CSV table of C-alpha atoms and ligand atoms in Angstrom, one decimal:
chain,number,residue,atom,x,y,z
C,1,MET,CA,25.7,-12.7,12.2
C,2,VAL,CA,28.1,-13.1,15.1
C,3,ASP,CA,29.0,-16.6,16.1
C,4,ALA,CA,30.9,-18.2,18.9
C,5,ASP,CA,34.0,-18.7,16.8
C,6,GLN,CA,34.6,-15.0,16.6
C,7,THR,CA,37.2,-13.0,18.5
C,8,PHE,CA,36.8,-9.4,19.5
C,9,VAL,CA,39.8,-7.6,20.8
C,10,ILE,CA,39.7,-4.4,22.8
C,11,VAL,CA,42.9,-2.3,23.1
C,12,GLY,CA,42.8,-0.1,26.2
C,13,GLY,CA,41.3,-0.9,29.5
C,14,GLY,CA,39.9,2.4,30.6
C,15,LEU,CA,36.2,3.0,31.1
C,16,ALA,CA,35.4,2.8,27.4
C,17,GLY,CA,37.2,-0.5,26.9
C,18,ALA,CA,35.8,-2.1,30.1
C,19,LYS,CA,32.2,-1.0,29.3
C,20,ALA,CA,32.6,-2.3,25.7
C,21,ALA,CA,33.6,-5.7,27.1
C,22,GLU,CA,30.6,-5.6,29.5
C,23,THR,CA,28.2,-4.7,26.6
C,24,LEU,CA,29.5,-7.5,24.4
C,25,ARG,CA,28.5,-10.0,27.1
C,26,THR,CA,25.2,-8.4,28.1
C,27,GLU,CA,24.2,-8.3,24.4
C,28,GLY,CA,24.8,-12.0,24.2
C,29,PHE,CA,28.1,-12.3,22.3
C,30,THR,CA,29.5,-15.8,22.9
C,31,GLY,CA,32.8,-15.5,21.2
C,32,ARG,CA,36.2,-14.6,22.7
C,33,VAL,CA,36.6,-11.2,24.2
C,34,ILE,CA,40.2,-10.1,24.8
C,35,LEU,CA,40.9,-6.9,26.6
C,36,ILE,CA,44.6,-5.6,26.7
C,37,CYS,CA,45.8,-2.7,28.7
C,38,ASP,CA,49.3,-1.3,29.4
C,39,GLU,CA,48.3,-0.4,33.0
C,40,ARG,CA,48.7,-3.0,35.8
C,41,ASP,CA,45.5,-2.0,37.6
C,42,HIS,CA,42.2,-3.4,36.6
C,43,PRO,CA,40.1,-0.9,34.6
C,44,TYR,CA,39.2,2.1,36.8
C,45,GLU,CA,37.4,5.4,36.5
C,46,ARG,CA,39.5,8.6,36.6
C,47,PRO,CA,37.2,11.3,37.9
C,48,PRO,CA,37.9,10.4,41.6
C,49,LEU,CA,41.6,10.8,41.0
C,50,SER,CA,41.3,14.6,41.1
C,51,LYS,CA,38.5,14.6,43.7
C,52,GLY,CA,37.5,12.1,46.4
C,53,TYR,CA,40.4,9.8,45.9
C,54,LEU,CA,42.9,12.6,46.0
C,55,LEU,CA,41.3,13.9,49.1
C,56,GLY,CA,41.4,10.6,50.8
C,57,LYS,CA,37.6,10.4,50.9
C,58,ASP,CA,37.1,7.6,48.3
C,59,THR,CA,38.8,4.2,48.8
C,60,ARG,CA,41.0,2.6,46.2
C,61,GLU,CA,38.4,-0.2,45.8
C,62,SER,CA,35.7,2.3,44.9
C,63,VAL,CA,37.3,3.5,41.6
C,64,PHE,CA,37.3,0.2,39.7
C,65,VAL,CA,34.8,-0.3,36.9
C,66,HIS,CA,34.2,-4.0,37.8
C,67,GLU,CA,35.4,-6.2,40.6
C,68,PRO,CA,38.5,-8.1,39.6
C,69,ALA,CA,36.6,-11.4,39.6
C,70,TRP,CA,34.1,-10.0,37.1
C,71,TYR,CA,36.5,-10.5,34.1
C,72,ALA,CA,36.9,-14.3,34.6
C,73,GLN,CA,33.2,-14.7,35.5
C,74,ASN,CA,32.3,-13.1,32.2
C,75,ASP,CA,35.0,-14.9,30.2
C,76,VAL,CA,36.8,-11.7,29.4
C,77,GLU,CA,40.5,-12.5,28.8
C,78,LEU,CA,42.3,-9.7,30.5
C,79,HIS,CA,45.9,-8.9,29.8
C,80,LEU,CA,47.1,-6.2,32.2
C,81,GLY,CA,50.5,-4.5,32.0
C,82,GLN,CA,50.8,-5.3,28.3
C,83,THR,CA,51.2,-2.8,25.5
C,84,VAL,CA,49.8,-3.4,22.1
C,85,ASP,CA,52.5,-2.1,19.8
C,86,ALA,CA,51.2,-3.0,16.3
C,87,ILE,CA,48.0,-3.7,14.5
C,88,ASP,CA,48.2,-5.7,11.2
C,89,ARG,CA,45.0,-5.0,9.4
C,90,VAL,CA,45.7,-7.5,6.6
C,91,ALA,CA,46.4,-10.5,8.9
C,92,LYS,CA,43.9,-9.1,11.4
C,93,THR,CA,46.2,-9.4,14.4
C,94,VAL,CA,47.4,-7.2,17.2
C,95,ARG,CA,50.9,-7.7,18.7
C,96,PHE,CA,51.3,-7.2,22.5
C,97,GLY,CA,53.5,-7.8,25.5
C,98,ASP,CA,57.3,-8.2,25.8
C,99,ASP,CA,57.3,-11.4,23.8
C,100,GLY,CA,55.3,-10.0,20.9
C,101,THR,CA,52.3,-12.3,21.4
C,102,LEU,CA,49.9,-12.1,18.4
C,103,ALA,CA,46.1,-12.2,18.9
C,104,HIS,CA,43.8,-12.6,15.9
C,105,TYR,CA,40.7,-10.4,15.8
C,106,ASP,CA,37.5,-10.5,13.8
C,107,LYS,CA,36.6,-7.0,15.2
C,108,LEU,CA,38.9,-4.6,17.0
C,109,LEU,CA,38.1,-1.7,19.3
C,110,ILE,CA,40.7,1.0,19.9
C,111,ALA,CA,40.0,2.6,23.3
C,112,THR,CA,43.5,3.9,24.0
C,113,GLY,CA,42.3,7.1,25.6
C,114,ALA,CA,44.5,10.1,26.0
C,115,GLU,CA,47.7,11.1,27.8
C,116,PRO,CA,48.7,14.3,29.6
C,117,ARG,CA,50.5,16.9,27.5
C,118,ARG,CA,54.0,17.5,28.8
C,119,LEU,CA,55.5,20.9,29.5
C,120,ASP,CA,58.3,21.6,27.1
C,121,VAL,CA,60.4,23.9,29.4
C,122,PRO,CA,63.6,23.5,31.3
C,123,GLY,CA,63.3,21.8,34.6
C,124,THR,CA,60.6,19.2,33.9
C,125,HIS,CA,63.0,16.4,35.0
C,126,LEU,CA,62.9,17.6,38.6
C,127,ALA,CA,61.4,15.3,41.2
C,128,GLY,CA,58.6,17.8,42.1
C,129,VAL,CA,57.1,18.0,38.7
C,130,HIS,CA,53.8,16.0,38.4
C,131,HIS,CA,51.1,14.9,36.0
C,132,LEU,CA,47.7,13.4,36.8
C,133,ARG,CA,46.2,10.7,34.7
C,134,ARG,CA,46.8,7.4,36.4
C,135,LEU,CA,46.0,5.9,39.8
C,136,ALA,CA,49.7,5.9,40.6
C,137,HIS,CA,49.9,9.6,39.8
C,138,ALA,CA,47.0,10.3,42.2
C,139,GLU,CA,48.6,8.2,44.9
C,140,ARG,CA,51.8,10.2,44.6
C,141,LEU,CA,50.1,13.5,44.4
C,142,LYS,CA,48.0,12.7,47.5
C,143,GLY,CA,51.2,12.4,49.5
C,144,VAL,CA,52.6,15.5,48.0
C,145,LEU,CA,49.6,17.6,48.8
C,146,ALA,CA,49.5,16.3,52.4
C,147,ALA,CA,53.2,17.2,52.8
C,148,LEU,CA,52.7,20.7,51.3
C,149,GLY,CA,49.7,21.3,53.6
C,150,ARG,CA,51.7,20.2,56.6
C,151,ASP,CA,54.7,22.3,55.7
C,152,ASN,CA,53.0,25.4,54.3
C,153,GLY,CA,54.5,24.5,50.9
C,154,HIS,CA,53.7,26.0,47.5
C,155,LEU,CA,52.1,24.2,44.6
C,156,VAL,CA,52.2,25.9,41.1
C,157,ILE,CA,49.7,24.5,38.7
C,158,ALA,CA,50.3,25.1,35.0
C,159,GLY,CA,46.8,25.2,33.4
C,160,GLY,CA,43.5,26.4,34.7
C,161,GLY,CA,41.3,23.6,33.1
C,162,TRP,CA,39.2,21.1,35.0
C,163,ILE,CA,42.0,19.0,36.3
C,164,GLY,CA,44.1,22.1,37.3
C,165,LEU,CA,41.1,23.6,39.2
C,166,GLU,CA,40.1,20.4,40.9
C,167,VAL,CA,43.6,19.8,42.1
C,168,ALA,CA,43.8,23.4,43.2
C,169,ALA,CA,40.7,22.8,45.3
C,170,ALA,CA,42.1,19.6,46.8
C,171,ALA,CA,45.4,21.3,47.5
C,172,ARG,CA,43.7,24.1,49.4
C,173,GLU,CA,41.7,21.5,51.4
C,174,TYR,CA,45.1,20.0,52.4
C,175,GLY,CA,46.3,23.6,53.3
C,176,ALA,CA,48.9,24.0,50.6
C,177,GLU,CA,49.6,27.4,49.0
C,178,VAL,CA,48.4,27.3,45.4
C,179,THR,CA,49.2,29.5,42.3
C,180,VAL,CA,47.5,28.7,39.0
C,181,VAL,CA,49.3,29.9,35.9
C,182,GLU,CA,47.0,30.2,32.9
C,183,PRO,CA,47.6,31.8,29.5
C,184,GLU,CA,44.0,32.8,29.0
C,185,PRO,CA,42.3,35.6,30.9
C,186,THR,CA,40.1,33.2,32.9
C,187,PRO,CA,40.2,29.6,34.0
C,188,LEU,CA,38.2,27.1,31.8
C,189,HIS,CA,38.2,29.7,29.1
C,190,GLY,CA,38.2,27.3,26.2
C,191,VAL,CA,35.2,25.4,27.5
C,192,LEU,CA,33.0,28.0,29.2
C,193,GLY,CA,34.2,31.3,27.8
C,194,PRO,CA,35.0,34.4,29.8
C,195,GLU,CA,31.6,34.9,31.5
C,196,LEU,CA,31.5,31.7,33.5
C,197,GLY,CA,35.3,31.3,33.7
C,198,ALA,CA,35.3,34.4,35.9
C,199,LEU,CA,32.9,32.8,38.3
C,200,PHE,CA,35.3,29.9,38.8
C,201,ALA,CA,38.2,32.3,39.3
C,202,ASP,CA,36.2,34.1,42.0
C,203,LEU,CA,35.3,30.8,43.7
C,204,HIS,CA,39.0,29.8,43.9
C,205,ARG,CA,40.2,33.2,45.0
C,206,GLU,CA,37.7,33.0,47.9
C,207,HIS,CA,39.4,29.8,48.9
C,208,GLY,CA,42.9,31.4,48.7
C,209,VAL,CA,44.1,30.3,45.3
C,210,ARG,CA,46.3,32.9,43.4
C,211,PHE,CA,45.9,33.2,39.7
C,212,HIS,CA,48.5,34.4,37.2
C,213,PHE,CA,46.5,34.9,34.0
C,214,GLY,CA,47.9,35.8,30.5
C,215,ALA,CA,51.2,33.9,31.2
C,216,ARG,CA,52.9,30.6,30.4
C,217,LEU,CA,55.5,28.7,32.4
C,218,THR,CA,58.9,29.0,30.8
C,219,GLU,CA,61.1,27.4,33.3
C,220,ILE,CA,61.0,25.3,36.5
C,221,VAL,CA,63.9,26.4,38.6
C,222,GLY,CA,65.5,23.7,40.7
C,223,GLN,CA,68.4,23.0,43.1
C,224,ASP,CA,69.8,19.6,44.0
C,225,GLY,CA,67.0,18.0,42.0
C,226,MET,CA,64.3,19.8,43.9
C,227,VAL,CA,61.9,22.4,42.6
C,228,LEU,CA,62.4,25.9,43.9
C,229,ALA,CA,60.3,28.2,41.7
C,230,ALA,CA,58.4,28.5,38.5
C,231,ARG,CA,59.1,31.3,36.0
C,232,THR,CA,56.7,32.7,33.5
C,233,ASP,CA,57.1,34.4,30.1
C,234,ASP,CA,56.4,37.8,31.6
C,235,GLY,CA,59.4,37.6,33.9
C,236,GLU,CA,57.6,36.6,37.1
C,237,GLU,CA,58.8,34.0,39.5
C,238,HIS,CA,56.5,32.0,41.8
C,239,PRO,CA,57.9,30.1,44.7
C,240,ALA,CA,57.2,26.4,44.3
C,241,HIS,CA,58.0,23.1,46.0
C,242,ASP,CA,56.0,21.2,43.5
C,243,VAL,CA,54.6,21.8,40.0
C,244,LEU,CA,51.6,20.1,38.4
C,245,ALA,CA,51.4,20.2,34.6
C,246,ALA,CA,47.7,20.2,33.9
C,247,ILE,CA,47.9,21.6,30.3
C,248,GLY,CA,45.5,19.1,28.7
C,249,ALA,CA,45.6,15.7,27.2
C,250,ALA,CA,46.5,14.3,23.7
C,251,PRO,CA,44.6,11.4,22.2
C,252,ARG,CA,46.7,8.2,22.0
C,253,THR,CA,46.6,7.7,18.2
C,254,ALA,CA,50.1,6.4,17.5
C,255,LEU,CA,48.9,2.8,17.2
C,256,ALA,CA,46.0,3.7,14.9
C,257,GLU,CA,48.2,6.0,12.8
C,258,ALA,CA,50.9,3.3,12.3
C,259,ALA,CA,48.2,1.0,11.2
C,260,GLY,CA,47.2,3.5,8.5
C,261,LEU,CA,43.8,4.3,10.0
C,262,GLU,CA,42.3,7.7,9.2
C,263,LEU,CA,42.9,10.4,11.8
C,264,ALA,CA,40.8,13.5,12.4
C,265,ASP,CA,42.0,17.0,11.7
C,266,ARG,CA,43.9,18.6,14.6
C,267,ALA,CA,41.6,21.6,14.2
C,268,HIS,CA,38.8,19.3,15.3
C,269,GLY,CA,40.8,18.0,18.3
C,270,GLY,CA,42.6,15.2,16.4
C,271,GLY,CA,41.9,11.6,17.4
C,272,VAL,CA,41.0,8.5,15.4
C,273,ALA,CA,38.3,9.4,12.9
C,274,VAL,CA,35.2,7.3,13.1
C,275,ASP,CA,31.7,7.5,11.5
C,276,SER,CA,28.5,8.1,13.4
C,277,SER,CA,28.5,4.4,14.5
C,278,LEU,CA,32.1,4.7,15.8
C,279,ARG,CA,33.6,2.7,12.9
C,280,THR,CA,37.0,3.7,11.7
C,281,SER,CA,38.2,3.9,8.0
C,282,ASP,CA,38.6,0.1,8.4
C,283,PRO,CA,35.1,-1.6,8.6
C,284,ASP,CA,36.4,-4.1,11.2
C,285,VAL,CA,38.0,-1.6,13.5
C,286,TYR,CA,36.2,0.7,15.8
C,287,ALA,CA,37.2,3.5,18.3
C,288,ALA,CA,35.5,4.9,21.4
C,289,GLY,CA,36.2,7.2,24.3
C,290,ASP,CA,38.8,9.9,24.6
C,291,VAL,CA,40.6,8.7,21.5
C,292,ALA,CA,37.7,8.8,19.0
C,293,SER,CA,36.6,11.8,16.9
C,294,PHE,CA,33.0,11.3,15.7
C,295,PRO,CA,30.7,13.5,13.6
C,296,HIS,CA,28.0,15.0,15.9
C,297,GLY,CA,24.8,15.7,14.1
C,298,LEU,CA,23.6,18.3,16.7
C,299,PHE,CA,26.6,20.6,16.3
C,300,ASP,CA,27.4,19.9,12.6
C,301,THR,CA,31.0,19.2,13.4
C,302,ARG,CA,33.4,16.4,14.5
C,303,LEU,CA,33.9,16.2,18.2
C,304,ARG,CA,36.5,14.4,20.3
C,305,VAL,CA,35.0,14.3,23.8
C,306,GLU,CA,37.4,13.8,26.8
C,307,HIS,CA,34.7,13.1,29.4
C,308,TRP,CA,33.6,10.2,31.5
C,309,ALA,CA,30.1,10.0,30.1
C,310,ASN,CA,31.5,9.7,26.6
C,311,ALA,CA,33.6,6.7,27.6
C,312,LEU,CA,30.7,5.2,29.6
C,313,ASN,CA,28.3,5.4,26.7
C,314,GLY,CA,30.7,5.3,23.7
C,315,GLY,CA,32.3,2.0,24.7
C,316,PRO,CA,28.9,0.2,24.7
C,317,ALA,CA,27.8,2.0,21.5
C,318,ALA,CA,31.0,0.8,19.8
C,319,ALA,CA,30.3,-2.8,21.1
C,320,ARG,CA,26.8,-2.8,19.6
C,321,SER,CA,28.2,-1.6,16.3
C,322,MET,CA,30.8,-4.4,16.4
C,323,LEU,CA,27.8,-6.8,16.9
C,324,GLY,CA,26.1,-5.4,13.8
C,325,ARG,CA,23.6,-3.4,15.8
C,326,ALA,CA,24.9,0.1,14.8
C,327,ALA,CA,23.0,3.2,15.8
C,328,ALA,CA,24.1,6.8,15.4
C,329,TYR,CA,26.0,7.8,18.4
C,330,ASP,CA,24.6,11.3,19.0
C,331,ARG,CA,24.4,11.7,22.7
C,332,VAL,CA,24.6,15.3,24.0
C,333,PRO,CA,28.1,15.6,25.5
C,334,TYR,CA,28.0,15.7,29.3
C,335,PHE,CA,30.5,16.2,32.1
C,336,PHE,CA,30.6,17.1,35.8
C,337,SER,CA,33.0,18.6,38.3
C,338,ASP,CA,33.2,19.2,42.0
C,339,GLN,CA,35.3,22.0,43.5
C,340,TYR,CA,34.9,22.9,47.3
C,341,ASP,CA,31.1,23.1,47.8
C,342,LEU,CA,30.4,23.7,44.2
C,343,GLY,CA,29.0,20.9,42.1
C,344,MET,CA,28.2,21.4,38.5
C,345,GLU,CA,27.1,19.5,35.4
C,346,TYR,CA,27.6,20.7,31.8
C,347,SER,CA,25.7,19.4,28.8
C,348,GLY,CA,26.3,20.4,25.2
C,349,TRP,CA,29.1,22.0,23.4
C,350,ALA,CA,29.6,25.8,23.1
C,351,PRO,CA,33.2,26.9,23.1
C,352,PRO,CA,33.9,30.7,22.7
C,353,GLY,CA,33.1,31.8,19.1
C,354,THR,CA,30.1,29.4,18.7
C,355,TYR,CA,27.6,31.3,20.9
C,356,ASP,CA,26.3,34.8,21.0
C,357,GLU,CA,25.0,35.2,24.6
C,358,VAL,CA,25.0,33.5,28.0
C,359,VAL,CA,21.6,33.4,29.7
C,360,ILE,CA,21.5,32.9,33.4
C,361,ARG,CA,18.5,31.4,35.3
C,362,GLY,CA,18.8,31.7,39.0
C,363,ASP,CA,21.3,33.4,41.3
C,364,ALA,CA,24.8,33.4,40.0
C,365,GLY,CA,26.0,35.4,43.0
C,366,LYS,CA,24.8,32.5,45.3
C,367,ARG,CA,26.2,30.0,42.9
C,368,GLU,CA,22.9,28.3,42.4
C,369,PHE,CA,21.9,28.7,38.8
C,370,ILE,CA,21.7,27.3,35.3
C,371,ALA,CA,23.7,29.0,32.5
C,372,PHE,CA,22.7,28.6,28.9
C,373,TRP,CA,25.0,29.3,26.0
C,374,VAL,CA,22.7,30.5,23.2
C,375,LYS,CA,23.1,31.2,19.5
C,376,GLU,CA,20.2,32.9,17.7
C,377,GLY,CA,17.9,31.7,20.4
C,378,ARG,CA,19.0,28.1,20.1
C,379,VAL,CA,20.5,26.5,23.3
C,380,LEU,CA,23.9,25.0,22.5
C,381,ALA,CA,24.9,24.1,26.0
C,382,GLY,CA,23.7,24.4,29.6
C,383,MET,CA,25.5,24.2,32.9
C,384,ASN,CA,23.7,23.6,36.2
C,385,VAL,CA,25.6,24.8,39.3
C,386,ASN,CA,24.4,23.5,42.7
C,387,VAL,CA,21.0,22.9,41.0
C,388,TRP,CA,20.1,19.2,40.5
C,389,ASP,CA,17.9,16.9,38.5
C,390,VAL,CA,17.8,19.2,35.5
C,391,THR,CA,20.1,17.4,33.1
C,392,GLU,CA,17.3,15.7,31.2
C,393,PRO,CA,15.3,18.9,30.3
C,394,ILE,CA,18.6,20.8,29.5
C,395,GLN,CA,19.6,18.0,27.1
C,396,LYS,CA,16.2,18.0,25.6
C,397,LEU,CA,16.4,21.7,24.9
C,398,ILE,CA,19.8,21.3,23.2
C,399,ALA,CA,18.6,18.3,21.2
C,400,SER,CA,15.4,20.1,20.1
C,401,ARG,CA,17.5,22.6,18.2
C,402,THR,CA,14.5,25.0,18.3
C,403,ALA,CA,14.8,28.7,19.1
C,404,VAL,CA,13.5,29.6,22.5
C,405,ASP,CA,12.4,32.9,24.1
C,406,THR,CA,15.5,33.9,26.1
C,407,GLU,CA,13.4,35.8,28.7
C,408,ALA,CA,11.5,32.6,29.5
C,409,LEU,CA,14.8,30.7,29.5
C,410,ALA,CA,16.1,33.1,32.2
C,411,ASP,CA,12.8,32.9,34.3
C,412,PRO,CA,13.0,30.1,37.0
C,413,HIS,CA,9.2,30.1,37.1
C,414,VAL,CA,8.9,28.8,33.5
C,415,PRO,CA,9.4,25.0,33.5
C,416,LEU,CA,12.4,24.1,31.4
C,417,GLU,CA,10.3,21.2,30.0
C,418,SER,CA,7.8,23.7,28.4
C,419,LEU,CA,10.6,25.3,26.4
C,420,SER,CA,11.6,22.3,24.3
C,421,ALA,CA,8.0,21.3,23.6
T,501,FAD,C1,42.3,13.2,36.9
T,501,FAD,C2,41.1,13.1,35.9
T,501,FAD,C3,39.9,13.6,36.4
T,501,FAD,C4,38.8,13.5,35.5
T,501,FAD,N1,37.6,14.0,36.0
T,501,FAD,C5,36.5,14.0,35.1
T,501,FAD,C6,35.3,14.5,35.5
T,501,FAD,O1,35.1,15.0,36.7
T,501,FAD,N2,34.2,14.4,34.7
T,501,FAD,C7,34.3,13.9,33.4
T,501,FAD,O2,33.3,13.9,32.7
T,501,FAD,N3,35.5,13.4,33.0
T,501,FAD,C8,36.6,13.4,33.8
T,501,FAD,N4,37.8,13.0,33.4
T,501,FAD,C9,37.9,12.4,32.0
T,501,FAD,C10,37.6,10.9,32.0
T,501,FAD,O3,38.2,10.2,33.0
T,501,FAD,C11,38.0,10.4,30.6
T,501,FAD,O4,37.2,11.0,29.6
T,501,FAD,C12,37.9,8.8,30.5
T,501,FAD,O5,38.9,8.3,31.4
T,501,FAD,C13,38.2,8.3,29.1
T,501,FAD,O6,38.1,6.9,29.1
T,501,FAD,P1,38.8,6.1,28.0
T,501,FAD,O7,38.5,4.7,28.3
T,501,FAD,O8,38.5,6.6,26.7
T,501,FAD,O9,40.4,6.4,28.1
T,501,FAD,P2,41.4,6.1,29.3
T,501,FAD,O10,40.7,6.2,30.6
T,501,FAD,O11,42.6,7.0,29.1
T,501,FAD,O12,41.8,4.6,29.1
T,501,FAD,C14,42.6,4.1,28.1
T,501,FAD,C15,43.5,3.0,28.5
T,501,FAD,O13,44.2,2.5,27.4
T,501,FAD,C16,45.6,2.2,27.8
T,501,FAD,N5,46.4,2.2,26.6
T,501,FAD,C17,46.6,3.2,25.7
T,501,FAD,N6,47.4,2.8,24.7
T,501,FAD,C18,47.5,1.4,24.9
T,501,FAD,C19,48.2,0.4,24.1
T,501,FAD,N7,48.8,0.7,23.0
T,501,FAD,N8,48.2,-0.9,24.6
T,501,FAD,C20,47.5,-1.1,25.8
T,501,FAD,N9,46.9,-0.2,26.5
T,501,FAD,C21,46.9,1.1,26.0
T,501,FAD,C22,45.8,3.4,28.7
T,501,FAD,O14,47.0,3.3,29.5
T,501,FAD,C23,44.6,3.5,29.5
T,501,FAD,O15,44.7,2.6,30.6
T,501,FAD,C24,38.9,13.0,34.2
T,501,FAD,C25,40.2,12.6,33.8
T,501,FAD,C26,41.3,12.6,34.6
T,501,FAD,C27,42.6,12.1,34.2
């Protein structure tokens, strides 16, 4: 039973941490809630940083999870710009800030998120090399894209994943020249596989993006501290004024690891290992969001999900567990992306090697369709492209784990709802 004398500490003020704090209060927790984050900005959502905010369409105010006043109004003790550098699981304290302040916890949530992977090549110290994770990065990149657009400048993007492609789309909207260097044969290969990856390649080519597939950046060439070009391992050289490293993110596990908490196998994406109720190997410590690796019953594997919906729902799920109201966290993974006039939502999990066919319902040529990744008739994942209000039936199909008739699945006249019945 939770009582008012208890203190719950949350490390990391991203979406997972902020939503966990909110849930503790909405579920009636009357003890202390301490939220500590190394960023100076109030907790904010990251998806706009590569879309509306980068394009100057969303205001800065619109990205925050709560209004600044919300924290005091809800008695959440917010420590911004302060890093937690140690967890003592015996004394049940965290240490944070320059002066090594100790805060006692009864329950602790680790919501430290992820950080961009760095390019390990010569030239990354140059002024024109960028990453995109934080508001400050987006602000800087916004100025860079505007200048490139004005001056007919070149942006080379290392990595054709979601962030690489969204920035490519934004850069083209600003009028910059864009080349994406990607080791795989299509963009988004590791998530969508070659079939749908090709569709995104075509979309971007139509908007003037150049791709260099099957290659890696080996050097960023500079002069007087400025970027001049980007070289690849097959000997090509692309002119560049700026380079964005968009080669994925790594979970921020150092704190958990130093505290002796169990980590997940790298083969399963790494991260802090939690059980189905988001509890770590220490019963008083929980983890949620990008940093957590949880066993997913639907896919019979551990997953570490680096998406907005997982932070939005995982933070509250961990908070309920901390309050002793644990329930299995088994939501179907979900994410969305917007590029030019293409909007999509993806539910499920079906990387290459896990599915045996892709079934298309609708018109892929017009980019108005739903794709299903299917194994032995069972739908593992579905992606709706410029088709809306179908997430619920798609997720039901995935959760039902039943084999479906793939001809009916491909037929837009057969209601999706009838297939999971
Ligand atoms: C540019 C961009 C675009 C995206 N677009 C989409 C999208 O379109 N759709 C989608 O589904 N997902 C998208 N995502 C992913 C989504 O934003 C993440 O899944 C989500 O932010 C994860 O939230 P989180 O709270 O787990 O982690 P984070 O948002 O990373 O927050 C963790 C916080 O903890 C802080 N922290 C870490 N260690 C410490 C420490 N020791 N002490 C104190 N503080 C610490 C970090 O600095 C950070 O502020 C995007 C991500 C980025 C970067």
